[in-house]
XYZ file of C-alpha atoms in Angstrom:
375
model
C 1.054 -47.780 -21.780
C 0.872 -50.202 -19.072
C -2.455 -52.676 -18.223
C -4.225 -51.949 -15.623
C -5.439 -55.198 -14.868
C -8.940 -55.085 -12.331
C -11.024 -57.683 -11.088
C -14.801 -57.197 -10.483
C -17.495 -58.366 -8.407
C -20.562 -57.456 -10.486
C -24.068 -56.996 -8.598
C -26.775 -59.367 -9.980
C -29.901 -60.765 -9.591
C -29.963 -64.406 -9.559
C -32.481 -66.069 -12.251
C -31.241 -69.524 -12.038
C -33.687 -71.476 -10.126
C -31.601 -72.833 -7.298
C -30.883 -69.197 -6.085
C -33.897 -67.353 -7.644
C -34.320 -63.555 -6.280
C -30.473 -64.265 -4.817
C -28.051 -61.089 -4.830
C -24.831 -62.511 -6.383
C -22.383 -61.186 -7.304
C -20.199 -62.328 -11.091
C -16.921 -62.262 -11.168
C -14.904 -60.317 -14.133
C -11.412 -59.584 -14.991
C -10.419 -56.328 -16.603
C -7.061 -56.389 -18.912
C -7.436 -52.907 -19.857
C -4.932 -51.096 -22.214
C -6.169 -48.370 -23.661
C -4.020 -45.261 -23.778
C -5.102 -42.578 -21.612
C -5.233 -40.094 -24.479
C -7.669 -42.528 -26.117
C -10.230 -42.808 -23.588
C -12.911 -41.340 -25.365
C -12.511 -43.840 -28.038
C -12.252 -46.581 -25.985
C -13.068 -50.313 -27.686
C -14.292 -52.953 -24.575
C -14.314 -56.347 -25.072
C -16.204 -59.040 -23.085
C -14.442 -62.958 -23.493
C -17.138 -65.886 -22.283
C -15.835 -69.165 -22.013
C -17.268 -72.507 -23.256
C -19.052 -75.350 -21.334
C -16.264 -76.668 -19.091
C -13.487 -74.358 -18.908
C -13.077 -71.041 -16.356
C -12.716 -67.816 -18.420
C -9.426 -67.528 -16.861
C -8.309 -70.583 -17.490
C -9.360 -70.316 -21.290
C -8.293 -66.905 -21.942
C -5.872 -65.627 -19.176
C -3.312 -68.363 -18.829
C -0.376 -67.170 -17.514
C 2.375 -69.010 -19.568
C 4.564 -67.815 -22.559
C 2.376 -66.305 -25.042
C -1.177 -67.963 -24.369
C -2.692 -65.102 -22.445
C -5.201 -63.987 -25.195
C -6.679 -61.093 -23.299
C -3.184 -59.698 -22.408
C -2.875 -59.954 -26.054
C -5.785 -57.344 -26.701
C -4.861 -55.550 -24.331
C -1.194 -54.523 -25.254
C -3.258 -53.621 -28.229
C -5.109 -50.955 -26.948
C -8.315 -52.435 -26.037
C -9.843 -52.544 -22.517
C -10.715 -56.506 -21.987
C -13.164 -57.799 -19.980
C -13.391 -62.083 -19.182
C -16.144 -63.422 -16.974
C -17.173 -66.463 -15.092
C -21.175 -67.264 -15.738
C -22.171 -68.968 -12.063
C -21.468 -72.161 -11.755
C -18.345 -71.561 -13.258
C -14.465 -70.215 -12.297
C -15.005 -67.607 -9.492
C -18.641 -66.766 -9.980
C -21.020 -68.310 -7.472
C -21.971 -72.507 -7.912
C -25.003 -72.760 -6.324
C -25.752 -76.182 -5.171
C -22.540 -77.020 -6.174
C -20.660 -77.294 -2.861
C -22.242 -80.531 -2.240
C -20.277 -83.900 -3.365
C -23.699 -85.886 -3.238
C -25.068 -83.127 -6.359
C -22.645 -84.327 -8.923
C -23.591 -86.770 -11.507
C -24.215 -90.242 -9.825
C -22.290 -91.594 -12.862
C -19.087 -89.229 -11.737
C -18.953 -89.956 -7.986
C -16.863 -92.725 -8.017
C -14.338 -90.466 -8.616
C -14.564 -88.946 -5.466
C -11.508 -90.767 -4.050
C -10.819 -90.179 -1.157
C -14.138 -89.016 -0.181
C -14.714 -85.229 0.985
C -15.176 -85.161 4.645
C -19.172 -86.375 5.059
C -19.199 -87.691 1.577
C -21.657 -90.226 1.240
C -22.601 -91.821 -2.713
C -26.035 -91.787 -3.211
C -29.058 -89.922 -4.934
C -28.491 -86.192 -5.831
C -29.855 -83.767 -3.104
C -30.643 -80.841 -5.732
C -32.528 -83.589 -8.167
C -32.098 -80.626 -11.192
C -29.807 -79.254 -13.733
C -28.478 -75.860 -12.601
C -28.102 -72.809 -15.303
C -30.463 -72.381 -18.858
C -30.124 -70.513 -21.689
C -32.244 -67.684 -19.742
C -30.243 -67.259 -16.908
C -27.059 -67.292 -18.880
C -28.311 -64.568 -20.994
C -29.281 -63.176 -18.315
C -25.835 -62.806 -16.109
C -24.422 -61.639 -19.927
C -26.798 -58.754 -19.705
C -26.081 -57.619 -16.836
C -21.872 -57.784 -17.226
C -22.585 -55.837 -20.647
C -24.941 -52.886 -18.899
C -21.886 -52.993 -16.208
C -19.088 -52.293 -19.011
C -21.227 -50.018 -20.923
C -21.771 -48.114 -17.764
C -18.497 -48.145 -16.296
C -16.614 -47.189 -19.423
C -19.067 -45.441 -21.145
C -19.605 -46.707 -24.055
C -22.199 -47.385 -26.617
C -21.403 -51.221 -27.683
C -19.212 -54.597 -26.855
C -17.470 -56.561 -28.918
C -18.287 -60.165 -28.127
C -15.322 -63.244 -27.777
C -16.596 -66.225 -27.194
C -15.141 -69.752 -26.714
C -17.326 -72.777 -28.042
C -20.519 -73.348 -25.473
C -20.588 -69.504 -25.514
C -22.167 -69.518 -29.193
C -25.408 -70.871 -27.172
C -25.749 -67.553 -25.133
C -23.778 -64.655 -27.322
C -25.597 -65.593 -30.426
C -28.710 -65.201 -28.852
C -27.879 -62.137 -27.078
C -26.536 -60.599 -30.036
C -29.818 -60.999 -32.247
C -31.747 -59.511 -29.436
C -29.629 -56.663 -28.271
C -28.015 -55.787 -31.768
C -28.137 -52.147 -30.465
C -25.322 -52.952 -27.545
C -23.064 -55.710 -29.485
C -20.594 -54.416 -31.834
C -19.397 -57.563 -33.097
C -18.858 -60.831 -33.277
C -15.961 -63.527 -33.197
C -16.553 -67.089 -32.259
C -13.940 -69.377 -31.822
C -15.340 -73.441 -32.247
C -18.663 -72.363 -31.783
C -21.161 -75.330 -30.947
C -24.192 -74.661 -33.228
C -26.817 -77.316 -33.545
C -28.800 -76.191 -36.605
C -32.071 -78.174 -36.057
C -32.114 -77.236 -32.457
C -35.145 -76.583 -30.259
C -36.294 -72.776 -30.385
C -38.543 -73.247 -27.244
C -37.939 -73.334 -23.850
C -39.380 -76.244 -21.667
C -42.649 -75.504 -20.221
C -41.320 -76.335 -16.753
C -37.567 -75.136 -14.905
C -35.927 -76.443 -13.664
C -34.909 -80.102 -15.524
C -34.822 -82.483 -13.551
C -30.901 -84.023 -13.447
C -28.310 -83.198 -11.359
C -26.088 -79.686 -10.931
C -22.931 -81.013 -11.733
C -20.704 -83.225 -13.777
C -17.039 -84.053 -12.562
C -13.736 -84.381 -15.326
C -10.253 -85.547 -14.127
C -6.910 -84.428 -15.050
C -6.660 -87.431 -17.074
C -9.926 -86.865 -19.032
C -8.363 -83.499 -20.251
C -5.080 -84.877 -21.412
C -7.039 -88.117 -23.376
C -10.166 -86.334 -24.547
C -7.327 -83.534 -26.096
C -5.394 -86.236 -27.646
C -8.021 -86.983 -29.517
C -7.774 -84.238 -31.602
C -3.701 -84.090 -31.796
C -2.541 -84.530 -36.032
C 0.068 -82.537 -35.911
C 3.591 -82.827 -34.776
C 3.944 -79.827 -32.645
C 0.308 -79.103 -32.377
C 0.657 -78.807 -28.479
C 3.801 -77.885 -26.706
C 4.771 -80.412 -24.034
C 3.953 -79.465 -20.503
C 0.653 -78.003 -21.608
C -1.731 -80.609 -19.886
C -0.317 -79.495 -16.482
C -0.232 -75.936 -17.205
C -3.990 -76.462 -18.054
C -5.452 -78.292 -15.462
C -3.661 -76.249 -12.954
C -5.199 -73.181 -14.306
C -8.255 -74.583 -14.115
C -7.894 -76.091 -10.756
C -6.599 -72.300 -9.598
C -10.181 -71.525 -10.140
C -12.105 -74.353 -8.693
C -11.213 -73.643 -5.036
C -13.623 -76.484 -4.132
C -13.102 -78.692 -6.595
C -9.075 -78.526 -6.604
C -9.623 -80.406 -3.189
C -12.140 -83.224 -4.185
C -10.605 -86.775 -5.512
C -7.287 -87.279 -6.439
C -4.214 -85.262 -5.551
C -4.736 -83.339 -8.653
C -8.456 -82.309 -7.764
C -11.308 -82.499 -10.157
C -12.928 -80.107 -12.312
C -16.507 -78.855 -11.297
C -18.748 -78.335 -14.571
C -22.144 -77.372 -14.242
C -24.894 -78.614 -16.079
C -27.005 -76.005 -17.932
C -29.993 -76.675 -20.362
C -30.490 -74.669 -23.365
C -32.504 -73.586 -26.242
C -33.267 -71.004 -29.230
C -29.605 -71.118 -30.806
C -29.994 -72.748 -33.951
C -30.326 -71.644 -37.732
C -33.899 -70.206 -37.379
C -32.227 -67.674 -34.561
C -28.619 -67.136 -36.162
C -30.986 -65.941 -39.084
C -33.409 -63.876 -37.319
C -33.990 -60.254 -38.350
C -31.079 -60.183 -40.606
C -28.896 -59.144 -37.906
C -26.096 -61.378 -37.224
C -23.666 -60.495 -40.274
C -25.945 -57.343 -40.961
C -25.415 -54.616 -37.865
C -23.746 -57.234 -35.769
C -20.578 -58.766 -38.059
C -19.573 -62.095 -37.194
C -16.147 -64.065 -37.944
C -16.562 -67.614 -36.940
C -12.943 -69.882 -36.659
C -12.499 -73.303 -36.043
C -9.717 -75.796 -36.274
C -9.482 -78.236 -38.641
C -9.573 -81.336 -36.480
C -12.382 -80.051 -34.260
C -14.173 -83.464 -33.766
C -16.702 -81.200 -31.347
C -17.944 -78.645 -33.607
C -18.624 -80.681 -36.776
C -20.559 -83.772 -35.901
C -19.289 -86.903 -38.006
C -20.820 -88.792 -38.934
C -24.137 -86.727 -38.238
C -25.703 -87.477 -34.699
C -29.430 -88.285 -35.158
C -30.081 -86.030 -32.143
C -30.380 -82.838 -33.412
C -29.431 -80.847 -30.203
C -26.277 -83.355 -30.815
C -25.611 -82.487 -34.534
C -23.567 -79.770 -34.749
C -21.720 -77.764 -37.197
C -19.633 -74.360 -37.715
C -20.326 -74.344 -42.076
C -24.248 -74.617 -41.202
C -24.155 -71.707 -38.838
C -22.204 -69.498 -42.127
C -24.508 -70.742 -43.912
C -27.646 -69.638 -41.317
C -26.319 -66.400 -40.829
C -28.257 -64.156 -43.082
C -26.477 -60.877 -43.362
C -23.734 -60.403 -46.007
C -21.004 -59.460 -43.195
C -19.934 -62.854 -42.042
C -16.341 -64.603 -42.746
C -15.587 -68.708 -41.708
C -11.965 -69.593 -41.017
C -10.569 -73.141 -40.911
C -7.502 -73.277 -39.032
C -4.620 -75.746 -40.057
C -2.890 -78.160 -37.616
C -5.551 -77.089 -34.245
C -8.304 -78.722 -32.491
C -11.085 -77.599 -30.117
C -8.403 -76.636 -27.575
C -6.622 -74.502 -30.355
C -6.169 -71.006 -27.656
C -3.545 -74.098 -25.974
C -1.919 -75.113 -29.407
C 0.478 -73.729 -31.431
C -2.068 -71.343 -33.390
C -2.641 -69.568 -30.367
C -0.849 -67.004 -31.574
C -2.414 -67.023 -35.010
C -6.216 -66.954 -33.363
C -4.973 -64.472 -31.234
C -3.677 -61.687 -33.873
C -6.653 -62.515 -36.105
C -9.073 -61.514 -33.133
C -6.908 -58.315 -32.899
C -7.324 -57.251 -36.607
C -10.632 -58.182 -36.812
C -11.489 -55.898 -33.986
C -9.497 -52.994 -35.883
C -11.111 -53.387 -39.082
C -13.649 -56.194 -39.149
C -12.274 -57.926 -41.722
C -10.477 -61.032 -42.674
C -7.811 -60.192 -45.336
C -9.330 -56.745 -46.641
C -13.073 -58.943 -47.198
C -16.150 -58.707 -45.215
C -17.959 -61.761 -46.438
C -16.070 -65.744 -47.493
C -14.045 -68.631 -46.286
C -10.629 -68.516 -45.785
C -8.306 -71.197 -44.494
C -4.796 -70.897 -42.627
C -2.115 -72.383 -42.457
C 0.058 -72.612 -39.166
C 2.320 -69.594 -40.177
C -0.955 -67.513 -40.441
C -1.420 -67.623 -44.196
C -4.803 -67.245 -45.381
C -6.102 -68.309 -48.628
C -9.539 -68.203 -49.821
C -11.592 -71.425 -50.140
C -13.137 -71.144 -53.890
């Protein structure tokens, strides 16, 4: 069976505050592969990405074997990947402008963009928050449940994306099916409340180079063979394929545009609310083993900067939750050599949510994807 492979422009109503009431529209890819005898049994999928990566990028690279949602796909499931705005090749509102990036990052606007200026932000706020992110998620999973008619999604995300599919989950168990984040950022003592005033004030934008990928991923390299060589480049130009703005700015390589979103109500009063994450909606958290993003360590005294993936198992309330530890991989692990690994374990636990025949523990594995239970 072939993929039919789609890309979407889905209607929306704009809740972010710097284009409030705005029709936009939010772009998603469709990998789908499900047989056409199978249609009525159709499984969709919806991959989010994380904080500074496009969804492409993250989950569609084009190279080898890391094209996770091809994976699924050849698999039989109809995959859907989308850009929240601000990010890939959904709207950035305020964006655009040079002089709305983070004072701190426009020295790196060299040369300058044509009537580039350093200075004072002109947009003098952060951009997204956890309600309009939940917000474009709603509306992407009403779009696949309508277009493909079905009942429920399955949920992949990538890191950040724990702050707006948790969430989303525990409120709308009726529409999630499951679960399954990879290096989720979970801050356990984090605020439940939204400010009483949006937008923050800050700025819409921070900037990242080429080189700040490659150093910031070294980091977390242990392993020989942990990342193939070439990967940086493949990486950054992915990305920079879907920063058509950004791919211009600064150096010859361009720079990445992230946008700057404020957030709230993920922590472990939420990832226990109601029973339902591990109850109707099953969740399998993964992480690699030298992660230095998801497990804070030493402990930040910031609790919205003290994070960890063995508090959020342990917040989850519902019996139906597994935790897997990933030899040899770091927070950039769908670029690393257990790509492959992450990517077949996604696969099976979509079939039969479950992680070596159990519903509920800790596993680890090792980088032939071995798993062994953690007593």
């Amino acid at each position: 069976m072939p993929i039919i492979t789609k890309d979407h422009q889905v209607p929306h109503t704009s809740t972010i505050p710097a284009n409030k009431n705005d029709p936009v529209k939010l772009f998603v890819r469709e990998r789908d592969g499900t047989p056409l005898g199978l249609l009525p049994e159709r499984k969709a999928v919806l991959m989010l990405h994380g904080r500074s990566v496009p969804v492409l990028a993250g989950f569609d690279l084009q190279h080898t074997s890391y094209g996770w949602a091809e994976h699924l796909a050849k698999a039989g499931y109809d995959v859907f990947m989308m850009d929240l705005q601000g990010s890939g090749r959904s709207p950035r509102p305020k964006m655009d402008d040079p002089r709305n990036a983070s004072p701190a990052n426009q020295n790196l606007l060299k040369p300058r963009p044509p009537g580039f200026t350093p200075g004072p932000v002109n947009y003098p706020f952060q951009l997204n928050n956890s309600n309009s992110d939940r917000d474009e998620l709603h509306t992407v999973v009403e779009y696949i449940r309508k277009e493909r008619h079905v009942d429920k999604v399955a949920f992949i995300g990538w890191s950040a994306a724990a702050f707006t599919m948790g969430p989303y989950a525990v409120n709308n168990p009726g529409t999630v099916e499951s679960l399954f984040l990879l290096a989720p950022i979970f801050p356990p003592k984090g605020t439940s409340t939204p400010p009483s005033t949006l937008p923050r004030p800050g700025f819409p934008m921070f900037l990242a180079t080429r080189w700040g990928l490659e150093s910031g991923w070294n980091t977390e390299l242990a392993c020989e063979d942990q990342r193939e060589p070439g990967m940086v480049e493949k990486v950054w130009a992915a990305m920079m394929e879907n920063d058509a703005k950004g791919s211009t700015w600064g150096p010859p390589e361009g720079l990445n545009r992230i946008r700057n979103f404020f957030r709230w109500g993920w922590n472990e009063t939420t990832a226990s609310q109601g029973g339902v994450l591990g109850g109707s909606v099953p969740v399998l958290m993964v992480y690699g083993d030298h992660d230095t993003q998801v497990n804070t360590t030493p402990p930040n005294p910031d609790p919205e900067l003290n994070f960890s993936v063995p508090a959020l198992y342990d917040a989850v309330a519902g019996s139906h939750k597994l935790m897997v530890k990933l030899a040899c991989a770091g927070h950039s692990v769908v670029w690393e050599m257990q790509h492959k690994n992450v990517q077949n374990l996604s696969k099976h636990w979509l079939k039969h949510l479950k992680v070596d025949g159990k519903t509920q523990g800790v596993f680890d594995m090792d980088t032939d994807g071995n798993l062994s239970p953690v007593p």
